[in-house]
Short mmCIF file of N, CA and C and ligand atoms in Angstrom, two decimals:
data_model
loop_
_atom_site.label_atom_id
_atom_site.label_comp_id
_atom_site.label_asym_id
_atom_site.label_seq_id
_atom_site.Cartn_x
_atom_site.Cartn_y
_atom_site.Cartn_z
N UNK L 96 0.84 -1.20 0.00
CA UNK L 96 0.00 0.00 0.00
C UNK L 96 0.88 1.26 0.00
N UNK L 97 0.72 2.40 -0.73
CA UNK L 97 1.32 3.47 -0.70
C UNK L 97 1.21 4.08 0.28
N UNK L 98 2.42 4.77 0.74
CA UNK L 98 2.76 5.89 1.93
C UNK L 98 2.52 4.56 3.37
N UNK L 99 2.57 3.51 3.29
CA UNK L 99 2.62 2.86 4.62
C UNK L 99 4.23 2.08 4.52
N UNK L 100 4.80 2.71 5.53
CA UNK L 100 6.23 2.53 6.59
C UNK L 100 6.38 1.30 6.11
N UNK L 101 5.25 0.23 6.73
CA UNK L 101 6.13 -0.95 6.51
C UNK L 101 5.71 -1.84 5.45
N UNK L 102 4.67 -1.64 4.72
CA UNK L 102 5.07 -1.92 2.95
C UNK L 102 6.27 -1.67 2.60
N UNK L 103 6.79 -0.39 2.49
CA UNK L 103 7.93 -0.12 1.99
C UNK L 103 9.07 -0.69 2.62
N UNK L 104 9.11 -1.02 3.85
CA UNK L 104 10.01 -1.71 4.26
C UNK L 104 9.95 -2.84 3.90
N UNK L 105 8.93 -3.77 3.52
CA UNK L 105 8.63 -5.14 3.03
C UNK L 105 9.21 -4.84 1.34
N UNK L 106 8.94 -4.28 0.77
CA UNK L 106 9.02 -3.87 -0.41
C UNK L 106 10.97 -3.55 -1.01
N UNK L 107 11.47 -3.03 0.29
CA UNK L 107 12.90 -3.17 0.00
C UNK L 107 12.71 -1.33 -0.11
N UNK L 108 12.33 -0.57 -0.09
CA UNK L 108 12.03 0.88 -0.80
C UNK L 108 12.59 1.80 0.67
N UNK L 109 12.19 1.20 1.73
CA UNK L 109 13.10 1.33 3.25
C UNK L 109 13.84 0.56 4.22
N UNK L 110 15.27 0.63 4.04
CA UNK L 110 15.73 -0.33 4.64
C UNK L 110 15.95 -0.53 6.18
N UNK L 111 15.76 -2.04 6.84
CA UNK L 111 15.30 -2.69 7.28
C UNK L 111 16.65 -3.55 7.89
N UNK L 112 16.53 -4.22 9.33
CA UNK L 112 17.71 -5.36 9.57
C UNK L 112 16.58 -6.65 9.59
N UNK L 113 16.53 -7.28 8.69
CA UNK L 113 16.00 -8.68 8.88
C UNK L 113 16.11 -9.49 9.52
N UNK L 114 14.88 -10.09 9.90
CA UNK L 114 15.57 -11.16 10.84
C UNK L 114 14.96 -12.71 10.22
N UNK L 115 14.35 -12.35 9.62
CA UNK L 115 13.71 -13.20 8.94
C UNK L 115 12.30 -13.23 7.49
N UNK L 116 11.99 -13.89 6.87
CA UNK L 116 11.32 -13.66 5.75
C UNK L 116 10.91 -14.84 5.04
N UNK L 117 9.57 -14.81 4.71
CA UNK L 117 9.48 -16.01 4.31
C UNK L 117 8.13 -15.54 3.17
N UNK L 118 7.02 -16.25 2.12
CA UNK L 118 6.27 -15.78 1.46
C UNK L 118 5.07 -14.94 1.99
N UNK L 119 4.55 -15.29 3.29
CA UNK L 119 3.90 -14.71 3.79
C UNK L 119 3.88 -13.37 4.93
N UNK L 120 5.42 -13.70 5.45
CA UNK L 120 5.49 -12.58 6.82
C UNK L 120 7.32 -11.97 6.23
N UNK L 121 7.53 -10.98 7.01
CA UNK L 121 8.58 -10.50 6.97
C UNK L 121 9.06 -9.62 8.62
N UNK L 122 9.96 -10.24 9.00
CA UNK L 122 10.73 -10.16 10.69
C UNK L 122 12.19 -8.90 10.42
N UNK L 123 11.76 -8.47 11.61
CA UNK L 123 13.05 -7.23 11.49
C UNK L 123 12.66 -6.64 12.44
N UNK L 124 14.56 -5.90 12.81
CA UNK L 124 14.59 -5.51 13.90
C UNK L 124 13.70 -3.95 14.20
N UNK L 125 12.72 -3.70 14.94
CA UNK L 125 12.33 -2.45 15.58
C UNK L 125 13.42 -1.09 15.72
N UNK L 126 13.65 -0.13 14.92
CA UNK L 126 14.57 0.45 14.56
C UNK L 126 14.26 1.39 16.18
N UNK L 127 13.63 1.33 17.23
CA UNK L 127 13.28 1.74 18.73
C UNK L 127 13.36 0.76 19.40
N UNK L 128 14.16 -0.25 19.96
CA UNK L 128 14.19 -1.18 20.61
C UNK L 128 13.92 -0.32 22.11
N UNK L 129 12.61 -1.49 22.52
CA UNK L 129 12.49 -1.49 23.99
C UNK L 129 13.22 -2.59 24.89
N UNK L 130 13.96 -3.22 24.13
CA UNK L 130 14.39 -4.48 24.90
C UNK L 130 15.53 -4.84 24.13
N UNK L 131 16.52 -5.72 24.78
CA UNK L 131 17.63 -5.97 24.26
C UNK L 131 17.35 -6.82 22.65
N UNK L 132 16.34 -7.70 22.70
CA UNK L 132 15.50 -8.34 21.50
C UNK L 132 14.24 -7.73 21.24
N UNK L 133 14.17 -7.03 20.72
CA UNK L 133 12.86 -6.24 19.74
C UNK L 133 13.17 -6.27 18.53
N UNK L 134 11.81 -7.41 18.08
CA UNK L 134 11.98 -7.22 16.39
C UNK L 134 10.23 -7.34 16.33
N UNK L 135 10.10 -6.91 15.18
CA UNK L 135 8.46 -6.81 14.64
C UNK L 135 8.56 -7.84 13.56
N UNK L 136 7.28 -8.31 13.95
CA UNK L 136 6.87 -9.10 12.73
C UNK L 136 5.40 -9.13 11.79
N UNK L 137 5.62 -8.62 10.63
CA UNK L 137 4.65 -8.49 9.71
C UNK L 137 3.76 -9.31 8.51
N UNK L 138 2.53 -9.29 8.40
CA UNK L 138 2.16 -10.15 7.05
C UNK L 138 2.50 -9.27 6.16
N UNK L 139 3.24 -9.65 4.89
CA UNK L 139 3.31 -9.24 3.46
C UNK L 139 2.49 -8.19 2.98
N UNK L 140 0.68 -8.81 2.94
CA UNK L 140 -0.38 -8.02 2.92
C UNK L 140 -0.84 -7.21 3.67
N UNK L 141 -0.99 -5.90 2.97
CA UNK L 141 -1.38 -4.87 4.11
C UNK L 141 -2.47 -5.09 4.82
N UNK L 142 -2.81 -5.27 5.66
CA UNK L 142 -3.82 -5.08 6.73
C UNK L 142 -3.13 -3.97 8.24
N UNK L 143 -4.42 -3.24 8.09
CA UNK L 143 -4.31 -2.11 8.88
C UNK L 143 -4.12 -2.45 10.21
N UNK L 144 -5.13 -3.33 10.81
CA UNK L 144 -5.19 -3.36 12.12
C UNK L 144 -5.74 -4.65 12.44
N UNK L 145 -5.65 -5.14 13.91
CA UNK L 145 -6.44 -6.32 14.61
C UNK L 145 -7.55 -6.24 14.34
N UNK L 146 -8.24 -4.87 14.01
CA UNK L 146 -9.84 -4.36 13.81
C UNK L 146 -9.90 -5.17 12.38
N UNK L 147 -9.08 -5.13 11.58
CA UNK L 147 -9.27 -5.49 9.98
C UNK L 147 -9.37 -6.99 9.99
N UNK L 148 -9.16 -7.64 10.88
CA UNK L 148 -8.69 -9.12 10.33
C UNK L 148 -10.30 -10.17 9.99
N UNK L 149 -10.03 -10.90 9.24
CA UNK L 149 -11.15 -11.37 8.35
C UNK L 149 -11.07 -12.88 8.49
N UNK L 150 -12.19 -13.86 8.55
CA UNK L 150 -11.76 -15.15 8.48
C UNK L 150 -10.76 -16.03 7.87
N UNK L 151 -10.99 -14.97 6.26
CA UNK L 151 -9.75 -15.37 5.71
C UNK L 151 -8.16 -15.66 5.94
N UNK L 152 -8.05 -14.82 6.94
CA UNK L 152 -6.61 -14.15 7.78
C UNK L 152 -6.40 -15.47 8.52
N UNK L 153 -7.32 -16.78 9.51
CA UNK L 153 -6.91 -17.60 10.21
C UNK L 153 -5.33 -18.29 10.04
N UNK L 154 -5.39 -18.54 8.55
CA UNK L 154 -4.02 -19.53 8.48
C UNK L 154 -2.89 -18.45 8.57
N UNK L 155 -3.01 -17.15 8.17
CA UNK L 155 -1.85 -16.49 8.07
C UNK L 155 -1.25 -16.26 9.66
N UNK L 156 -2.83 -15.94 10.29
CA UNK L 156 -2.29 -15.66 11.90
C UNK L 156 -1.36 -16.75 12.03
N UNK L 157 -1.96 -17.62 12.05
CA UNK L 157 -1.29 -18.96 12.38
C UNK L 157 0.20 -18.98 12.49
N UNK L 158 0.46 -18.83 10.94
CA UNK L 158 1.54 -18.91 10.73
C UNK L 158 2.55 -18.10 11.45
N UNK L 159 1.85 -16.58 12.25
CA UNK L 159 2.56 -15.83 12.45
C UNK L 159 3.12 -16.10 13.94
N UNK L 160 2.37 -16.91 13.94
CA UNK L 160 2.48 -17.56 15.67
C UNK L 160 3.63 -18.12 15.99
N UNK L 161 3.67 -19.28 14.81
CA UNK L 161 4.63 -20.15 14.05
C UNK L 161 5.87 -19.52 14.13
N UNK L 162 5.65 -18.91 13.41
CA UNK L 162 7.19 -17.83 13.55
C UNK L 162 7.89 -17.24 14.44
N UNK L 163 6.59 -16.54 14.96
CA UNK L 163 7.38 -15.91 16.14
C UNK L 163 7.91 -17.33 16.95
N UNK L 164 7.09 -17.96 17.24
CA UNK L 164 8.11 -19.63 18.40
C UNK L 164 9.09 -19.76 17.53
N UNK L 165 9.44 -20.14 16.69
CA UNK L 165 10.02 -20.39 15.88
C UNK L 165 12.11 -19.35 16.46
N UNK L 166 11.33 -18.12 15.99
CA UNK L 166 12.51 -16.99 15.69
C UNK L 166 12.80 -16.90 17.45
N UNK L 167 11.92 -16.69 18.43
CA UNK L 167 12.34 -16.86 19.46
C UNK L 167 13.42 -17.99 19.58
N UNK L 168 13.21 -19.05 19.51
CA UNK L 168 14.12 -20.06 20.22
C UNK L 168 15.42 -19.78 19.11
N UNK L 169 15.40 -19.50 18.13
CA UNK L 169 16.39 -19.29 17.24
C UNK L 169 17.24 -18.21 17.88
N UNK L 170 16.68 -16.67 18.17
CA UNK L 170 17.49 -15.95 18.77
C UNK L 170 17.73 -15.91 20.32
N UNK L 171 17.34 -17.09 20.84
CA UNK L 171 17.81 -17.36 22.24
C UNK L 171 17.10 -16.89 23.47
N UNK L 172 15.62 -16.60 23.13
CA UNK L 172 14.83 -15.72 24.19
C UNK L 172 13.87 -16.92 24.91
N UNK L 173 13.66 -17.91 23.81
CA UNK L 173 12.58 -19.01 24.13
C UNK L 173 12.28 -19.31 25.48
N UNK L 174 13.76 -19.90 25.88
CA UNK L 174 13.70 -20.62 27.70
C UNK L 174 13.64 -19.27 28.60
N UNK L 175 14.13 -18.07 28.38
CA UNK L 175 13.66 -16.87 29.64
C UNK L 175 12.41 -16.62 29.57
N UNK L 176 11.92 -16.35 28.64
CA UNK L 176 10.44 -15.93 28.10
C UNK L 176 10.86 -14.32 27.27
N UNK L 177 9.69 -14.38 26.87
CA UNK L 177 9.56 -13.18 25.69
C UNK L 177 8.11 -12.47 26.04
N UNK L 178 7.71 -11.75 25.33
CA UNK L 178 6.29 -10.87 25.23
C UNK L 178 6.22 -10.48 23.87
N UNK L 179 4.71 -11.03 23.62
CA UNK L 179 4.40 -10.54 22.26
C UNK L 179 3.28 -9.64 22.32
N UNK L 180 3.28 -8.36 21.51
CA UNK L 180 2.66 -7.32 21.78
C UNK L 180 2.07 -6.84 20.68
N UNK L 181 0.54 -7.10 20.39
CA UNK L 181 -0.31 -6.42 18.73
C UNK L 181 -0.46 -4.98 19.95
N UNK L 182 -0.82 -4.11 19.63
CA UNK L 182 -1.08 -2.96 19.83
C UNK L 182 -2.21 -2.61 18.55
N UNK L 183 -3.24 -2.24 19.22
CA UNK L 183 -4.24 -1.76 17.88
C UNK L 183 -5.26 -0.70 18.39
N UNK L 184 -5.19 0.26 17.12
CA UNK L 184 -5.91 1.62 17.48
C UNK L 184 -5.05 2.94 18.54
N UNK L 185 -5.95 3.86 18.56
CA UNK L 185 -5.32 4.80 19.44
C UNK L 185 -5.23 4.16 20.25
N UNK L 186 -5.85 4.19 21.30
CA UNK L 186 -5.95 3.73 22.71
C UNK L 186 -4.79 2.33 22.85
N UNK L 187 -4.41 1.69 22.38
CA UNK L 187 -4.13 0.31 22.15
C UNK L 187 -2.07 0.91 21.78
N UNK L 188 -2.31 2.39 21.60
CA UNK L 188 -0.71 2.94 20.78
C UNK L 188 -0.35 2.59 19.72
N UNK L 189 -0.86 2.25 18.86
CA UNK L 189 -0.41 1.81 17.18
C UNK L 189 -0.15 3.10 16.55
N UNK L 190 1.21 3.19 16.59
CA UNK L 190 1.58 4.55 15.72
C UNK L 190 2.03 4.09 14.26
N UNK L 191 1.83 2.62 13.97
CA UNK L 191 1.80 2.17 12.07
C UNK L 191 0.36 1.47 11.79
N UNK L 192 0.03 2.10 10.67
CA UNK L 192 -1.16 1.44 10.42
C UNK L 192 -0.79 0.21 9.68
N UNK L 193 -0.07 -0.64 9.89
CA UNK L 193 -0.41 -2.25 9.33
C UNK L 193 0.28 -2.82 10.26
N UNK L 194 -0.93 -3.88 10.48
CA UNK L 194 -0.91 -5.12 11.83
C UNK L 194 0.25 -5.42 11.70
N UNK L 195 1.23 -5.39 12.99
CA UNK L 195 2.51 -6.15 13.57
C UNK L 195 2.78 -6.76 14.73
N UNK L 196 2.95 -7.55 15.19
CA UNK L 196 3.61 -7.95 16.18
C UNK L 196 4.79 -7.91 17.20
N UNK L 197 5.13 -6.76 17.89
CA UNK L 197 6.11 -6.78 19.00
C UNK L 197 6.63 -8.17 19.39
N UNK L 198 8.02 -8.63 19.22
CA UNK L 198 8.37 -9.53 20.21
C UNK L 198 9.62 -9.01 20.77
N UNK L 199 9.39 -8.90 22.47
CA UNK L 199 10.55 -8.48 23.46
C UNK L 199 11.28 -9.22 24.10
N UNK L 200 12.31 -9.31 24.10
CA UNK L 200 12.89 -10.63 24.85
C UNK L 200 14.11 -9.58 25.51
N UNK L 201 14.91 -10.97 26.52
CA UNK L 201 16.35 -10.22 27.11
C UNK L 201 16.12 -9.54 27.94
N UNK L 202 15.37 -9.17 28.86
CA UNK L 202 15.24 -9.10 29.68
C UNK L 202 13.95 -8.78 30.54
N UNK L 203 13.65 -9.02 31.85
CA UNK L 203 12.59 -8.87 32.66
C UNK L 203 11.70 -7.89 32.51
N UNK L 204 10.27 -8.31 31.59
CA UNK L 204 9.68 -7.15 31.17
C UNK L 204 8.36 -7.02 32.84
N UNK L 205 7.99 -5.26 32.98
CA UNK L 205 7.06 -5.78 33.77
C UNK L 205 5.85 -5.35 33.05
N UNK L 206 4.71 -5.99 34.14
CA UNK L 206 3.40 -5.94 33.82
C UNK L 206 2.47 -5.53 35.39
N UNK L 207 1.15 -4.85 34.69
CA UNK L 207 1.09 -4.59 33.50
C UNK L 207 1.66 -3.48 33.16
N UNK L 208 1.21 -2.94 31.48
CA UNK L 208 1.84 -2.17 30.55
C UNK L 208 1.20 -0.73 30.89
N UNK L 209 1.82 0.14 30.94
CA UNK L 209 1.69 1.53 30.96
C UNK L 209 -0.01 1.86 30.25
P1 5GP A 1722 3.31 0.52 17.24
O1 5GP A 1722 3.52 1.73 18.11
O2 5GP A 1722 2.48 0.87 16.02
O3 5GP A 1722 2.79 -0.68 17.97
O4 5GP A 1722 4.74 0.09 16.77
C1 5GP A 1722 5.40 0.64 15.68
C2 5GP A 1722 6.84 0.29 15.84
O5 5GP A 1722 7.48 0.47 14.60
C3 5GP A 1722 7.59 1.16 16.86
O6 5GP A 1722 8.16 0.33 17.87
C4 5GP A 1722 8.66 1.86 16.04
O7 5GP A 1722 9.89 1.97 16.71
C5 5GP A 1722 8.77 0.97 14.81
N1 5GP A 1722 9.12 1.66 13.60
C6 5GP A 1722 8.53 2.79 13.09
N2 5GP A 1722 9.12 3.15 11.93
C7 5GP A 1722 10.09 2.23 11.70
C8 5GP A 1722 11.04 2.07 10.65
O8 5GP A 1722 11.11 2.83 9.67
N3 5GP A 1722 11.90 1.01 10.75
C9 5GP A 1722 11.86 0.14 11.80
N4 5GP A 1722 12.74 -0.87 11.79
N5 5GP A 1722 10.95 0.26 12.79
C10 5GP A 1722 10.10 1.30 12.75
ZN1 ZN A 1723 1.30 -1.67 4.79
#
């Protein structure tokens, strides 16, 4: 989608530290790390928000789930624990309009969230 941050970062048009990529999602590091491991993870397809998601969307969530376990134990956060964080809407702090996923690892996050 035009003028959205992280299309273009999916797109190659803003660059990005990868952490991972595959046909459906694309992983990279949070250029604002709140945590020693902060990376976001995105579907390909723009979708705006948690508000947007459609039945259709089930397998992709899925997958995104997938991944994130996945990239966790890969970058070493798995056995401490991690936090995964959608943020959606004002209230919720979503300052990008297409659905991502926060994952924080490395160290002792608290709760709850501000
Ligand atoms: P939100 O506040 O919408 O949940 O999260 C958006 C996140 O995207 C923020 O943590 C912010 O640091 C990150 N972000 C915004 N613009 C860019 C960018 O151009 N590159 C990267 N790597 N991260 C970005
Ligand atoms: Zn987008």
């Amino acid at each position: 989608m035009e003028d959205c941050i992280f299309c273009k970062i999916i797109n190659q048009e803003i660059p990005s530290t990868k952490v991972y990529e595959d046909d459906l999602v694309y992983a990279f590091k949070d250029a604002d790390p709140q945590a020693p491991v902060h990376f976001l993870v995105v579907p390909k397809v723009h979708i705006p928000s948690a508000n947007d998601l459609k039945e259709e969307d089930q397998a992709l969530l899925g997958h995104i789930l997938l991944v994130i376990s996945r990239l966790a134990k890969d970058l070493g956060i798995a056995e401490a624990g991690y936090r995964i964080v959608n943020n959606c809407g004002e209230d919720g702090g979503q300052t990008v309009g297409h659905l991502h996923y926060h994952i924080l690892g490395g160290r002792s996050l608290q709760w709850p969230p501000g």
